[in-house]
Amino acid sequence: MSLAEEWWGTAVSRVEPGVIELRGHPIQDLIGRLSFVEMIWLLLRGDRPSPGQAALLEAALVASVDHGPQAPSIAIARMAATCGVGLNSAMASGVNALGDVHGGAGQQCVELLAEIVASGGAVEAVLADWRDRGVKYLPGFGHRIHDVDPRRDPLLSLVDAAVRDGVVGGEYLRAARALADALAPVPMNIDGATAVIYAELGFPAPLARGLFVLSRSVGILAHAYEETQQGRRNKSPLPPSMLPPYLG
Amino acid sequence: MSLAEEWWGTAVSRVEPGVIELRGHPIQDLIGRLSFVEMIWLLLRGDRPSPGQAALLEAALVASVDHGPQAPSIAIARMAATCGVGLNSAMASGVNALGDVHGGAGQQCVELLAEIVASGGAVEAVLADWRDRGVKYLPGFGHRIHDVDPRRDPLLSLVDAAVRDGVVGGEYLRAARALADALAPVPMNIDGATAVIYAELGFPAPLARGLFVLSRSVGILAHAYEETQQGRRNKSPLPPSMLPPYLG
Amino acid sequence: MSLAEEWWGTAVSRVEPGVIELRGHPIQDLIGRLSFVEMIWLLLRGDRPSPGQAALLEAALVASVDHGPQAPSIAIARMAATCGVGLNSAMASGVNALGDVHGGAGQQCVELLAEIVASGGAVEAVLADWRDRGVKYLPGFGHRIHDVDPRRDPLLSLVDAAVRDGVVGGEYLRAARALADALAPVPMNIDGATAVIYAELGFPAPLARGLFVLSRSVGILAHAYEETQQGRRNKSPLPPSMLPPYLG
Amino acid sequence: MSLAEEWWGTAVSRVEPGVIELRGHPIQDLIGRLSFVEMIWLLLRGDRPSPGQAALLEAALVASVDHGPQAPSIAIARMAATCGVGLNSAMASGVNALGDVHGGAGQQCVELLAEIVASGGAVEAVLADWRDRGVKYLPGFGHRIHDVDPRRDPLLSLVDAAVRDGVVGGEYLRAARALADALAPVPMNIDGATAVIYAELGFPAPLARGLFVLSRSVGILAHAYEETQQGRRNKSPLPPSMLPPYLG
């Protein structure tokens, strides 16, 4: 292998004339046989999920697609879509906002759950440690809008079933429930529930953010496209009619 | 509805405390019941696909996830991932490059096919019109690397079957085949094949780009994450050892 | 020169150990001697501006730095800055929105002025041609907010003086004034005035957008940084208190 | 002030019909009177720099505009520019890569210098503290390419002169020199030198990154524009001819 090939070497894909292999599989063997979610798993991890694993991942991806136009990622994409850029750039603008605060809670919660599991369930000690480190917003708990996030319990029920069926081990679910007990009455939120799924499925923490991005990109696209159909140009955050008369 | 609500009004989603509705459906009715691809369809269009429609969309999304690290979108994401930004920003950088030239061929090909269908199959007249407009690269045909793109025929076979089964009408497939005859020996490529699917399924042209972005985001994530595991900092396009000795 | 060097070859800069040359000048000969605006000119064009040329460019760059937080580029950067990304990513999000509609008017107006100049001043014919092409918003004229943009006349006065002093030729200024007569009472706006400057200085049209981006980046940074000092997280476009009670 | 105005309230700028005020100054009083660098200072800080302060800031901005096409930010912008997006989006892609590793060293070095100054010059103690925190790459020191960065000494000479002239106090310069002594023979680099300037001028650390972004945006623009003039489409990191024969 040449230096050039080595520098850009990858285990993800191989491309030659007439050949596209993804994680070692010719693409023509995958089209029509693999679901999109199975492809996501394959590309990120190199192996294929069992049906039960794929179903859990599918549920997490379905749950996070959208949380309304007041979410900054969605609002940004809608505004960008009125400024004369392609849909890809409008989407990029939205995705770019899914940073540590907006898109990182799942990743941080996977890390938190992993610490609890590694500590043998010493929830209070782990919490003390996080607070010592100055963490003010514990990931996966609390919400500005929902007392009980309607996405949480359906997801946790699916994890419960998956534990019963031996699809996943359940240790991260138990850690999350112990954490919820310790933090009551602050409720577990969607990031907590999806973190349980991603952790149970064995995804490393950074991919919890990556998977959230894939999911939320669907809502970002739906909103950006809808906005382009409304004909506005240079959409501002406030409606012109709400601004002082001089901007009316 | 207040002015503020109107300005940010949307048919995509509704959020209240304890309530998340997507296209009118409570999210808890969708989690665990809808596949991710069905959710993509629902959010973009407002209705639900038939199983046959979902299968076609799934195949198109599976086919486009990755085309190797020399694709600028992938290379950009890998480089960005070594510069100290979150995975979301590395992904945004890659998605942002899926512009008219890199990510727009599917969209343009849907438009081309629609013109041919609208013209009653007057391929030569439509082609003359596009050439008159100065179009140098006809979308959906030709490829820098592949003589026959290995993704094309599996996709077209699925469309053939879907036409036979009455899942889709087949007029865009016929237009594409007539176009292929007119352009032979320049081969139809992946963008042509996915454009046939998106057009047959009734997606407006801009969403062909949007759907390609959703698909390619998977590869962008897989590559960006892999790159973060290799420990490079500020990855340059050429390996340092290939640069002149003074940069070695 | 190796293939690798050729592929990434550039006339802009040359870097070796201990050596940084910009457009052929050792960087140490430029630091402390060139103004930032002269450096912008040098890097974009390869030569150095006369003092009069630099002053005109300086004025155009000063004029466009900010137009308030309701401009989508600024609003987007402020929102992104609350989402847990670095200032560079908040700035990138704002810059990314300076597309054909939001940031492209200067570029388009340079093209329009160039067509008028090339036509020997046939304003009506050029206008008819643009309208035939379906252009609805003529670049450089009209404004949603200002009847007379307060930035316009100071800029045009500087161009007038520069024409008198022989710094620039004045043909684009005359074209713009003829255009303004033809379009009256729709007023020339800031994009028209800066387009005159960029065209008089000999910048190709796409750099009119590029220079606007450099200028507006200053406002984007100032706003994004100010926002980070206010402690909001995931800033939404509407204040929570203006949303329906359930989101309060 | 209404809730809406408060939510988007800012001290940076005020816009009304016929009125644009930046930091309280009518824009028409600034055009033609303020240099671009003075405008940068005004917009970021609210006051105006002395000539000596402006000269120091100007030098730092001039020094960082470009470091060749192998810098990821530049390479990314060049690649993006061939993918069918506007120059603004190509620039955004480059700027987006100026993260903690690629664009954050100046910011981190200002923090480091501030800690040393606050400690009364206890360089060793501060260094021990940073190492305890797991910092592997001390910001502002060392370089992959340059033993002595040719930008460093011209900048430090200007700071020396500014200290002599009473333009700045010199405490951060002294801290940086004490740090350099402690770290010898690892040399101070450009980020160290600009950090000294930004710290001496009183900019908060995050603005060191922001100012670097403004400076580097010039090089990003120059390179992206040059690339668009070369006619490539979908530029890959390696030249096709260097890839294995099958990709030739």
PDB file of N, CA and C in Angstrom, chain C residues 176-237:
ATOM      1  N   ALA C 176     -24.056  52.665 -12.425  1.00  0.00           N
ATOM      2  CA  ALA C 176     -24.957  52.533 -11.278  1.00  0.00           C
ATOM      3  C   ALA C 176     -25.916  53.729 -11.200  1.00  0.00           C
ATOM      4  N   ARG C 177     -25.419  54.895 -11.512  1.00  0.00           N
ATOM      5  CA  ARG C 177     -26.287  56.080 -11.445  1.00  0.00           C
ATOM      6  C   ARG C 177     -27.323  56.039 -12.568  1.00  0.00           C
ATOM      7  N   ALA C 178     -26.911  55.577 -13.733  1.00  0.00           N
ATOM      8  CA  ALA C 178     -27.885  55.434 -14.828  1.00  0.00           C
ATOM      9  C   ALA C 178     -28.948  54.396 -14.443  1.00  0.00           C
ATOM     10  N   LEU C 179     -28.499  53.357 -13.815  1.00  0.00           N
ATOM     11  CA  LEU C 179     -29.425  52.318 -13.362  1.00  0.00           C
ATOM     12  C   LEU C 179     -30.379  52.885 -12.323  1.00  0.00           C
ATOM     13  N   ALA C 180     -29.844  53.686 -11.399  1.00  0.00           N
ATOM     14  CA  ALA C 180     -30.683  54.293 -10.362  1.00  0.00           C
ATOM     15  C   ALA C 180     -31.741  55.202 -10.991  1.00  0.00           C
ATOM     16  N   ASP C 181     -31.354  55.939 -12.028  1.00  0.00           N
ATOM     17  CA  ASP C 181     -32.328  56.794 -12.714  1.00  0.00           C
ATOM     18  C   ASP C 181     -33.441  55.944 -13.323  1.00  0.00           C
ATOM     19  N   ALA C 182     -33.033  54.845 -13.941  1.00  0.00           N
ATOM     20  CA  ALA C 182     -34.024  54.003 -14.621  1.00  0.00           C
ATOM     21  C   ALA C 182     -34.972  53.337 -13.634  1.00  0.00           C
ATOM     22  N   LEU C 183     -34.484  53.081 -12.419  1.00  0.00           N
ATOM     23  CA  LEU C 183     -35.284  52.339 -11.450  1.00  0.00           C
ATOM     24  C   LEU C 183     -36.001  53.246 -10.457  1.00  0.00           C
ATOM     25  N   ALA C 184     -35.738  54.549 -10.507  1.00  0.00           N
ATOM     26  CA  ALA C 184     -36.345  55.462  -9.532  1.00  0.00           C
ATOM     27  C   ALA C 184     -37.853  55.254  -9.526  1.00  0.00           C
ATOM     28  N   PRO C 185     -38.507  55.320  -8.370  1.00  0.00           N
ATOM     29  CA  PRO C 185     -37.970  55.780  -7.089  1.00  0.00           C
ATOM     30  C   PRO C 185     -37.388  54.665  -6.220  1.00  0.00           C
ATOM     31  N   VAL C 186     -37.238  53.448  -6.759  1.00  0.00           N
ATOM     32  CA  VAL C 186     -36.607  52.407  -5.937  1.00  0.00           C
ATOM     33  C   VAL C 186     -35.158  52.812  -5.692  1.00  0.00           C
ATOM     34  N   PRO C 187     -34.728  52.899  -4.436  1.00  0.00           N
ATOM     35  CA  PRO C 187     -33.407  53.460  -4.156  1.00  0.00           C
ATOM     36  C   PRO C 187     -32.281  52.430  -4.245  1.00  0.00           C
ATOM     37  N   MET C 188     -31.119  52.900  -4.625  1.00  0.00           N
ATOM     38  CA  MET C 188     -29.935  52.061  -4.527  1.00  0.00           C
ATOM     39  C   MET C 188     -29.688  51.745  -3.051  1.00  0.00           C
ATOM     40  N   ASN C 189     -29.228  50.533  -2.767  1.00  0.00           N
ATOM     41  CA  ASN C 189     -28.982  50.160  -1.370  1.00  0.00           C
ATOM     42  C   ASN C 189     -27.489  49.920  -1.129  1.00  0.00           C
ATOM     43  N   ILE C 190     -27.188  49.385   0.040  1.00  0.00           N
ATOM     44  CA  ILE C 190     -25.785  49.170   0.401  1.00  0.00           C
ATOM     45  C   ILE C 190     -25.086  48.221  -0.553  1.00  0.00           C
ATOM     46  N   ASP C 191     -25.803  47.193  -1.007  1.00  0.00           N
ATOM     47  CA  ASP C 191     -25.180  46.240  -1.926  1.00  0.00           C
ATOM     48  C   ASP C 191     -24.845  46.919  -3.245  1.00  0.00           C
ATOM     49  N   GLY C 192     -25.688  47.860  -3.667  1.00  0.00           N
ATOM     50  CA  GLY C 192     -25.370  48.624  -4.869  1.00  0.00           C
ATOM     51  C   GLY C 192     -24.124  49.476  -4.678  1.00  0.00           C
ATOM     52  N   ALA C 193     -24.050  50.138  -3.532  1.00  0.00           N
ATOM     53  CA  ALA C 193     -22.911  51.033  -3.288  1.00  0.00           C
ATOM     54  C   ALA C 193     -21.604  50.261  -3.159  1.00  0.00           C
ATOM     55  N   THR C 194     -21.624  49.136  -2.437  1.00  0.00           N
ATOM     56  CA  THR C 194     -20.371  48.368  -2.323  1.00  0.00           C
ATOM     57  C   THR C 194     -20.028  47.706  -3.651  1.00  0.00           C
ATOM     58  N   ALA C 195     -21.052  47.315  -4.414  1.00  0.00           N
ATOM     59  CA  ALA C 195     -20.765  46.731  -5.731  1.00  0.00           C
ATOM     60  C   ALA C 195     -20.041  47.740  -6.609  1.00  0.00           C
ATOM     61  N   VAL C 196     -20.452  49.004  -6.541  1.00  0.00           N
ATOM     62  CA  VAL C 196     -19.739  50.044  -7.296  1.00  0.00           C
ATOM     63  C   VAL C 196     -18.265  50.064  -6.896  1.00  0.00           C
ATOM     64  N   ILE C 197     -18.023  50.030  -5.600  1.00  0.00           N
ATOM     65  CA  ILE C 197     -16.626  50.078  -5.136  1.00  0.00           C
ATOM     66  C   ILE C 197     -15.846  48.853  -5.600  1.00  0.00           C
ATOM     67  N   TYR C 198     -16.414  47.678  -5.384  1.00  0.00           N
ATOM     68  CA  TYR C 198     -15.682  46.469  -5.757  1.00  0.00           C
ATOM     69  C   TYR C 198     -15.436  46.433  -7.268  1.00  0.00           C
ATOM     70  N   ALA C 199     -16.442  46.852  -8.039  1.00  0.00           N
ATOM     71  CA  ALA C 199     -16.274  46.848  -9.496  1.00  0.00           C
ATOM     72  C   ALA C 199     -15.245  47.890  -9.927  1.00  0.00           C
ATOM     73  N   GLU C 200     -15.315  49.082  -9.358  1.00  0.00           N
ATOM     74  CA  GLU C 200     -14.335  50.128  -9.687  1.00  0.00           C
ATOM     75  C   GLU C 200     -12.922  49.680  -9.344  1.00  0.00           C
ATOM     76  N   LEU C 201     -12.782  48.917  -8.278  1.00  0.00           N
ATOM     77  CA  LEU C 201     -11.457  48.458  -7.858  1.00  0.00           C
ATOM     78  C   LEU C 201     -10.980  47.249  -8.653  1.00  0.00           C
ATOM     79  N   GLY C 202     -11.868  46.720  -9.502  1.00  0.00           N
ATOM     80  CA  GLY C 202     -11.449  45.621 -10.367  1.00  0.00           C
ATOM     81  C   GLY C 202     -11.574  44.241  -9.766  1.00  0.00           C
ATOM     82  N   PHE C 203     -12.351  44.103  -8.695  1.00  0.00           N
ATOM     83  CA  PHE C 203     -12.559  42.763  -8.147  1.00  0.00           C
ATOM     84  C   PHE C 203     -13.542  41.987  -9.026  1.00  0.00           C
ATOM     85  N   PRO C 204     -13.255  40.731  -9.320  1.00  0.00           N
ATOM     86  CA  PRO C 204     -14.246  39.914 -10.021  1.00  0.00           C
ATOM     87  C   PRO C 204     -15.482  39.727  -9.144  1.00  0.00           C
ATOM     88  N   ALA C 205     -16.611  39.509  -9.798  1.00  0.00           N
ATOM     89  CA  ALA C 205     -17.888  39.491  -9.080  1.00  0.00           C
ATOM     90  C   ALA C 205     -17.925  38.543  -7.878  1.00  0.00           C
ATOM     91  N   PRO C 206     -17.428  37.301  -7.998  1.00  0.00           N
ATOM     92  CA  PRO C 206     -17.552  36.413  -6.832  1.00  0.00           C
ATOM     93  C   PRO C 206     -16.843  36.960  -5.590  1.00  0.00           C
ATOM     94  N   LEU C 207     -15.785  37.732  -5.791  1.00  0.00           N
ATOM     95  CA  LEU C 207     -15.088  38.280  -4.622  1.00  0.00           C
ATOM     96  C   LEU C 207     -15.905  39.372  -3.936  1.00  0.00           C
ATOM     97  N   ALA C 208     -16.886  39.939  -4.638  1.00  0.00           N
ATOM     98  CA  ALA C 208     -17.775  40.880  -3.945  1.00  0.00           C
ATOM     99  C   ALA C 208     -18.499  40.153  -2.821  1.00  0.00           C
ATOM    100  N   ARG C 209     -18.917  38.895  -3.087  1.00  0.00           N
ATOM    101  CA  ARG C 209     -19.509  38.127  -1.999  1.00  0.00           C
ATOM    102  C   ARG C 209     -18.462  37.788  -0.947  1.00  0.00           C
ATOM    103  N   GLY C 210     -17.295  37.382  -1.398  1.00  0.00           N
ATOM    104  CA  GLY C 210     -16.236  37.020  -0.463  1.00  0.00           C
ATOM    105  C   GLY C 210     -15.873  38.176   0.460  1.00  0.00           C
ATOM    106  N   LEU C 211     -15.760  39.364  -0.100  1.00  0.00           N
ATOM    107  CA  LEU C 211     -15.411  40.532   0.729  1.00  0.00           C
ATOM    108  C   LEU C 211     -16.538  40.874   1.684  1.00  0.00           C
ATOM    109  N   PHE C 212     -17.770  40.731   1.228  1.00  0.00           N
ATOM    110  CA  PHE C 212     -18.892  40.934   2.143  1.00  0.00           C
ATOM    111  C   PHE C 212     -18.834  39.940   3.302  1.00  0.00           C
ATOM    112  N   VAL C 213     -18.472  38.708   3.004  1.00  0.00           N
ATOM    113  CA  VAL C 213     -18.349  37.711   4.070  1.00  0.00           C
ATOM    114  C   VAL C 213     -17.289  38.132   5.078  1.00  0.00           C
ATOM    115  N   LEU C 214     -16.134  38.600   4.585  1.00  0.00           N
ATOM    116  CA  LEU C 214     -15.089  39.057   5.516  1.00  0.00           C
ATOM    117  C   LEU C 214     -15.609  40.169   6.411  1.00  0.00           C
ATOM    118  N   SER C 215     -16.359  41.095   5.808  1.00  0.00           N
ATOM    119  CA  SER C 215     -16.867  42.229   6.574  1.00  0.00           C
ATOM    120  C   SER C 215     -17.924  41.775   7.584  1.00  0.00           C
ATOM    121  N   ARG C 216     -18.905  41.051   7.117  1.00  0.00           N
ATOM    122  CA  ARG C 216     -19.994  40.637   8.001  1.00  0.00           C
ATOM    123  C   ARG C 216     -19.520  39.674   9.089  1.00  0.00           C
ATOM    124  N   SER C 217     -18.413  38.972   8.834  1.00  0.00           N
ATOM    125  CA  SER C 217     -17.879  38.082   9.867  1.00  0.00           C
ATOM    126  C   SER C 217     -17.565  38.839  11.146  1.00  0.00           C
ATOM    127  N   VAL C 218     -17.222  40.105  11.018  1.00  0.00           N
ATOM    128  CA  VAL C 218     -16.927  40.913  12.209  1.00  0.00           C
ATOM    129  C   VAL C 218     -18.187  41.052  13.069  1.00  0.00           C
ATOM    130  N   GLY C 219     -19.296  41.398  12.457  1.00  0.00           N
ATOM    131  CA  GLY C 219     -20.543  41.510  13.202  1.00  0.00           C
ATOM    132  C   GLY C 219     -20.997  40.167  13.747  1.00  0.00           C
ATOM    133  N   ILE C 220     -20.819  39.147  12.939  1.00  0.00           N
ATOM    134  CA  ILE C 220     -21.201  37.802  13.383  1.00  0.00           C
ATOM    135  C   ILE C 220     -20.429  37.441  14.646  1.00  0.00           C
ATOM    136  N   LEU C 221     -19.132  37.725  14.640  1.00  0.00           N
ATOM    137  CA  LEU C 221     -18.313  37.435  15.821  1.00  0.00           C
ATOM    138  C   LEU C 221     -18.761  38.273  17.019  1.00  0.00           C
ATOM    139  N   ALA C 222     -18.963  39.556  16.803  1.00  0.00           N
ATOM    140  CA  ALA C 222     -19.341  40.426  17.925  1.00  0.00           C
ATOM    141  C   ALA C 222     -20.648  39.951  18.562  1.00  0.00           C
ATOM    142  N   HIS C 223     -21.608  39.595  17.727  1.00  0.00           N
ATOM    143  CA  HIS C 223     -22.898  39.143  18.254  1.00  0.00           C
ATOM    144  C   HIS C 223     -22.782  37.765  18.910  1.00  0.00           C
ATOM    145  N   ALA C 224     -22.070  36.858  18.265  1.00  0.00           N
ATOM    146  CA  ALA C 224     -21.959  35.512  18.835  1.00  0.00           C
ATOM    147  C   ALA C 224     -21.268  35.582  20.192  1.00  0.00           C
ATOM    148  N   TYR C 225     -20.213  36.388  20.275  1.00  0.00           N
ATOM    149  CA  TYR C 225     -19.512  36.491  21.552  1.00  0.00           C
ATOM    150  C   TYR C 225     -20.406  37.128  22.617  1.00  0.00           C
ATOM    151  N   GLU C 226     -21.099  38.189  22.251  1.00  0.00           N
ATOM    152  CA  GLU C 226     -22.007  38.823  23.214  1.00  0.00           C
ATOM    153  C   GLU C 226     -23.026  37.798  23.738  1.00  0.00           C
ATOM    154  N   GLU C 227     -23.534  36.990  22.839  1.00  0.00           N
ATOM    155  CA  GLU C 227     -24.525  35.990  23.240  1.00  0.00           C
ATOM    156  C   GLU C 227     -23.935  35.007  24.243  1.00  0.00           C
ATOM    157  N   THR C 228     -22.690  34.597  24.045  1.00  0.00           N
ATOM    158  CA  THR C 228     -22.088  33.646  24.987  1.00  0.00           C
ATOM    159  C   THR C 228     -21.958  34.238  26.384  1.00  0.00           C
ATOM    160  N   GLN C 229     -21.951  35.562  26.472  1.00  0.00           N
ATOM    161  CA  GLN C 229     -21.813  36.203  27.774  1.00  0.00           C
ATOM    162  C   GLN C 229     -23.137  36.311  28.515  1.00  0.00           C
ATOM    163  N   GLN C 230     -24.230  35.893  27.855  1.00  0.00           N
ATOM    164  CA  GLN C 230     -25.537  36.052  28.490  1.00  0.00           C
ATOM    165  C   GLN C 230     -26.055  34.756  29.097  1.00  0.00           C
ATOM    166  N   GLY C 231     -25.322  33.671  28.880  1.00  0.00           N
ATOM    167  CA  GLY C 231     -25.593  32.445  29.607  1.00  0.00           C
ATOM    168  C   GLY C 231     -26.776  31.617  29.147  1.00  0.00           C
ATOM    169  N   ARG C 232     -27.394  31.990  28.045  1.00  0.00           N
ATOM    170  CA  ARG C 232     -28.508  31.165  27.571  1.00  0.00           C
ATOM    171  C   ARG C 232     -28.005  29.835  27.011  1.00  0.00           C
ATOM    172  N   ARG C 233     -28.893  28.851  27.088  1.00  0.00           N
ATOM    173  CA  ARG C 233     -28.612  27.544  26.512  1.00  0.00           C
ATOM    174  C   ARG C 233     -29.683  27.235  25.480  1.00  0.00           C
ATOM    175  N   ASN C 234     -29.289  26.795  24.304  1.00  0.00           N
ATOM    176  CA  ASN C 234     -30.247  26.417  23.263  1.00  0.00           C
ATOM    177  C   ASN C 234     -31.275  27.511  23.007  1.00  0.00           C
ATOM    178  N   LYS C 235     -30.780  28.695  22.714  1.00  0.00           N
ATOM    179  CA  LYS C 235     -31.658  29.843  22.465  1.00  0.00           C
ATOM    180  C   LYS C 235     -32.615  29.564  21.297  1.00  0.00           C
ATOM    181  N   SER C 236     -33.870  29.763  21.539  1.00  0.00           N
ATOM    182  CA  SER C 236     -34.885  29.589  20.504  1.00  0.00           C
ATOM    183  C   SER C 236     -35.194  30.939  19.868  1.00  0.00           C
ATOM    184  N   PRO C 237     -35.808  30.943  18.684  1.00  0.00           N
ATOM    185  CA  PRO C 237     -36.068  32.238  18.036  1.00  0.00           C
ATOM    186  C   PRO C 237     -37.057  33.108  18.806  1.00  0.00           C
TER     187      PRO C 237
END
